[in-house]
Amino acid sequence: MSTHLTSPTSPAPGRFGVAATTLTVLLAALTLGAWAQAFFGADAALRIGNRSGGVVSRLQVCLPGGECLERASLWPHESWRVPLPEGVTRAEVSVQGQGQRQAQGQSVSLDSGRPAQLIVTQGGQIEQQ
């Protein structure tokens, strides 16, 4: 004698079906676009890298109009892509490393063709690459 057991719940078709798939594809495309903009975007006219061997604190990029962008800290081997408004050709960059009382500063000329690259070295010195 054979008994046939039935499942207590029958499989129900996906409630969200097409909407869930569309939403997943849309979110994946937006995420990919955001990553591409972050890595390859042209909005960063200035890149600051930390090669000092320690944490650099209080990074500040000031524009000719008096507006300043700040970053609290930059860890060793980390870099900061600074988004700057269109047409900015100069900026004043200052950093304060661990144990420093005064910030080291440097004026930077910016070229719209390619990002300026600065490296913070030991002692908080700023070198343009």
mmCIF file of C-alpha atoms in Angstrom:
data_model
loop_
_atom_site.group_PDB
_atom_site.id
_atom_site.type_symbol
_atom_site.label_atom_id
_atom_site.label_comp_id
_atom_site.label_asym_id
_atom_site.label_seq_id
_atom_site.Cartn_x
_atom_site.Cartn_y
_atom_site.Cartn_z
ATOM 1 C CA MET A 1 0.000 0.000 0.000
ATOM 2 C CA SER A 2 1.379 3.341 -0.878
ATOM 3 C CA THR A 3 0.516 6.603 0.690
ATOM 4 C CA HIS A 4 0.967 9.851 -1.003
ATOM 5 C CA LEU A 5 1.913 12.705 1.284
ATOM 6 C CA THR A 6 1.119 16.191 0.178
ATOM 7 C CA SER A 7 3.040 19.244 1.117
ATOM 8 C CA PRO A 8 1.383 21.266 3.903
ATOM 9 C CA THR A 9 1.946 24.414 1.873
ATOM 10 C CA SER A 10 1.934 24.531 -1.843
ATOM 11 C CA PRO A 11 4.515 26.668 -3.582
ATOM 12 C CA ALA A 12 3.017 30.026 -4.442
ATOM 13 C CA PRO A 13 4.203 32.041 -7.376
ATOM 14 C CA GLY A 14 6.409 34.991 -6.496
ATOM 15 C CA ARG A 15 4.308 37.818 -5.233
ATOM 16 C CA PHE A 16 6.639 40.497 -6.528
ATOM 17 C CA GLY A 17 7.977 38.722 -9.630
ATOM 18 C CA VAL A 18 8.755 41.311 -12.292
ATOM 19 C CA ALA A 19 8.792 44.268 -9.889
ATOM 20 C CA ALA A 20 11.468 42.662 -7.697
ATOM 21 C CA THR A 21 13.620 41.775 -10.685
ATOM 22 C CA THR A 22 13.282 45.287 -12.137
ATOM 23 C CA LEU A 23 14.119 46.878 -8.795
ATOM 24 C CA THR A 24 17.171 44.627 -8.378
ATOM 25 C CA VAL A 25 18.478 45.491 -11.840
ATOM 26 C CA LEU A 26 17.850 49.214 -11.253
ATOM 27 C CA LEU A 27 19.671 49.191 -7.898
ATOM 28 C CA ALA A 28 22.590 47.258 -9.397
ATOM 29 C CA ALA A 29 22.880 49.790 -12.248
ATOM 30 C CA LEU A 30 22.770 52.746 -9.841
ATOM 31 C CA THR A 31 25.394 51.148 -7.599
ATOM 32 C CA LEU A 32 27.656 50.418 -10.538
ATOM 33 C CA GLY A 33 27.213 53.988 -11.790
ATOM 34 C CA ALA A 34 28.078 55.421 -8.380
ATOM 35 C CA TRP A 35 31.240 53.292 -8.151
ATOM 36 C CA ALA A 36 32.256 54.275 -11.688
ATOM 37 C CA GLN A 37 31.767 57.958 -10.852
ATOM 38 C CA ALA A 38 33.792 57.590 -7.654
ATOM 39 C CA PHE A 39 36.714 55.894 -9.411
ATOM 40 C CA PHE A 40 36.669 57.488 -12.850
ATOM 41 C CA GLY A 41 34.708 60.703 -12.340
ATOM 42 C CA ALA A 42 36.161 63.982 -13.465
ATOM 43 C CA ASP A 43 34.756 65.943 -10.525
ATOM 44 C CA ALA A 44 37.887 65.552 -8.433
ATOM 45 C CA ALA A 45 40.456 68.162 -9.437
ATOM 46 C CA LEU A 46 42.636 67.426 -6.416
ATOM 47 C CA ARG A 47 43.813 64.151 -4.895
ATOM 48 C CA ILE A 48 45.651 64.059 -1.548
ATOM 49 C CA GLY A 49 47.474 60.874 -0.487
ATOM 50 C CA ASN A 50 48.890 60.070 2.938
ATOM 51 C CA ARG A 51 52.382 58.519 2.832
ATOM 52 C CA SER A 52 53.467 59.933 6.183
ATOM 53 C CA GLY A 53 53.360 56.644 8.064
ATOM 54 C CA GLY A 54 50.839 58.032 10.579
ATOM 55 C CA VAL A 55 47.348 59.437 10.736
ATOM 56 C CA VAL A 56 47.094 62.941 9.305
ATOM 57 C CA SER A 57 44.444 65.054 10.972
ATOM 58 C CA ARG A 58 42.605 68.204 10.057
ATOM 59 C CA LEU A 59 43.096 68.352 6.308
ATOM 60 C CA GLN A 60 41.740 71.551 4.842
ATOM 61 C CA VAL A 61 41.386 72.712 1.235
ATOM 62 C CA CYS A 62 40.470 76.396 0.936
ATOM 63 C CA LEU A 63 39.295 77.996 -2.290
ATOM 64 C CA PRO A 64 39.970 81.589 -3.392
ATOM 65 C CA GLY A 65 36.417 82.622 -2.420
ATOM 66 C CA GLY A 66 37.049 81.630 1.212
ATOM 67 C CA GLU A 67 35.090 78.360 1.152
ATOM 68 C CA CYS A 68 36.964 75.466 2.806
ATOM 69 C CA LEU A 69 36.505 71.714 2.585
ATOM 70 C CA GLU A 70 37.716 69.716 5.574
ATOM 71 C CA ARG A 71 38.474 66.118 6.408
ATOM 72 C CA ALA A 72 38.978 65.081 10.027
ATOM 73 C CA SER A 73 41.603 62.406 9.363
ATOM 74 C CA LEU A 74 43.424 60.545 6.629
ATOM 75 C CA TRP A 75 44.874 57.155 7.536
ATOM 76 C CA PRO A 76 48.241 55.892 6.225
ATOM 77 C CA HIS A 77 48.089 54.900 2.532
ATOM 78 C CA GLU A 78 44.593 56.393 2.194
ATOM 79 C CA SER A 79 43.799 59.148 -0.298
ATOM 80 C CA TRP A 80 41.146 61.845 -0.499
ATOM 81 C CA ARG A 81 39.609 62.835 -3.826
ATOM 82 C CA VAL A 82 38.533 66.418 -3.245
ATOM 83 C CA PRO A 83 35.542 67.484 -5.361
ATOM 84 C CA LEU A 84 36.017 71.090 -6.455
ATOM 85 C CA PRO A 85 33.671 73.436 -8.316
ATOM 86 C CA GLU A 86 34.160 73.952 -12.053
ATOM 87 C CA GLY A 87 36.673 76.646 -12.944
ATOM 88 C CA VAL A 88 38.698 76.654 -9.707
ATOM 89 C CA THR A 89 42.380 77.136 -10.596
ATOM 90 C CA ARG A 90 43.983 77.577 -7.156
ATOM 91 C CA ALA A 91 43.546 76.119 -3.696
ATOM 92 C CA GLU A 92 45.351 76.342 -0.371
ATOM 93 C CA VAL A 93 45.922 72.933 1.222
ATOM 94 C CA SER A 94 46.893 72.529 4.858
ATOM 95 C CA VAL A 95 47.333 69.450 7.054
ATOM 96 C CA GLN A 96 48.114 68.813 10.668
ATOM 97 C CA GLY A 97 49.692 65.479 11.559
ATOM 98 C CA GLN A 98 49.977 63.665 14.852
ATOM 99 C CA GLY A 99 52.020 65.604 17.362
ATOM 100 C CA GLN A 100 52.198 68.776 15.249
ATOM 101 C CA ARG A 101 51.082 72.033 16.749
ATOM 102 C CA GLN A 102 50.986 74.075 13.565
ATOM 103 C CA ALA A 103 49.558 73.057 10.236
ATOM 104 C CA GLN A 104 51.773 72.773 7.168
ATOM 105 C CA GLY A 105 50.262 74.522 4.148
ATOM 106 C CA GLN A 106 50.834 74.742 0.429
ATOM 107 C CA SER A 107 49.250 76.691 -2.391
ATOM 108 C CA VAL A 108 48.317 74.471 -5.338
ATOM 109 C CA SER A 109 47.686 75.370 -8.977
ATOM 110 C CA LEU A 110 44.905 73.282 -10.484
ATOM 111 C CA ASP A 111 44.602 72.285 -14.120
ATOM 112 C CA SER A 112 41.182 71.288 -15.428
ATOM 113 C CA GLY A 113 42.823 68.717 -17.719
ATOM 114 C CA ARG A 114 44.031 66.393 -14.970
ATOM 115 C CA PRO A 115 43.775 66.215 -11.180
ATOM 116 C CA ALA A 116 46.580 67.681 -9.080
ATOM 117 C CA GLN A 117 48.130 65.067 -6.820
ATOM 118 C CA LEU A 118 49.582 65.903 -3.428
ATOM 119 C CA ILE A 119 51.391 63.533 -1.100
ATOM 120 C CA VAL A 120 51.679 64.118 2.633
ATOM 121 C CA THR A 121 55.098 62.791 3.681
ATOM 122 C CA GLN A 122 56.717 62.269 7.076
ATOM 123 C CA GLY A 123 56.554 65.342 9.271
ATOM 124 C CA GLY A 124 53.391 66.548 7.530
ATOM 125 C CA GLN A 125 55.236 67.978 4.528
ATOM 126 C CA ILE A 126 53.154 68.350 1.359
ATOM 127 C CA GLU A 127 54.710 67.444 -1.981
ATOM 128 C CA GLN A 128 53.066 67.961 -5.349
ATOM 129 C CA GLN A 129 53.386 65.053 -7.791
#
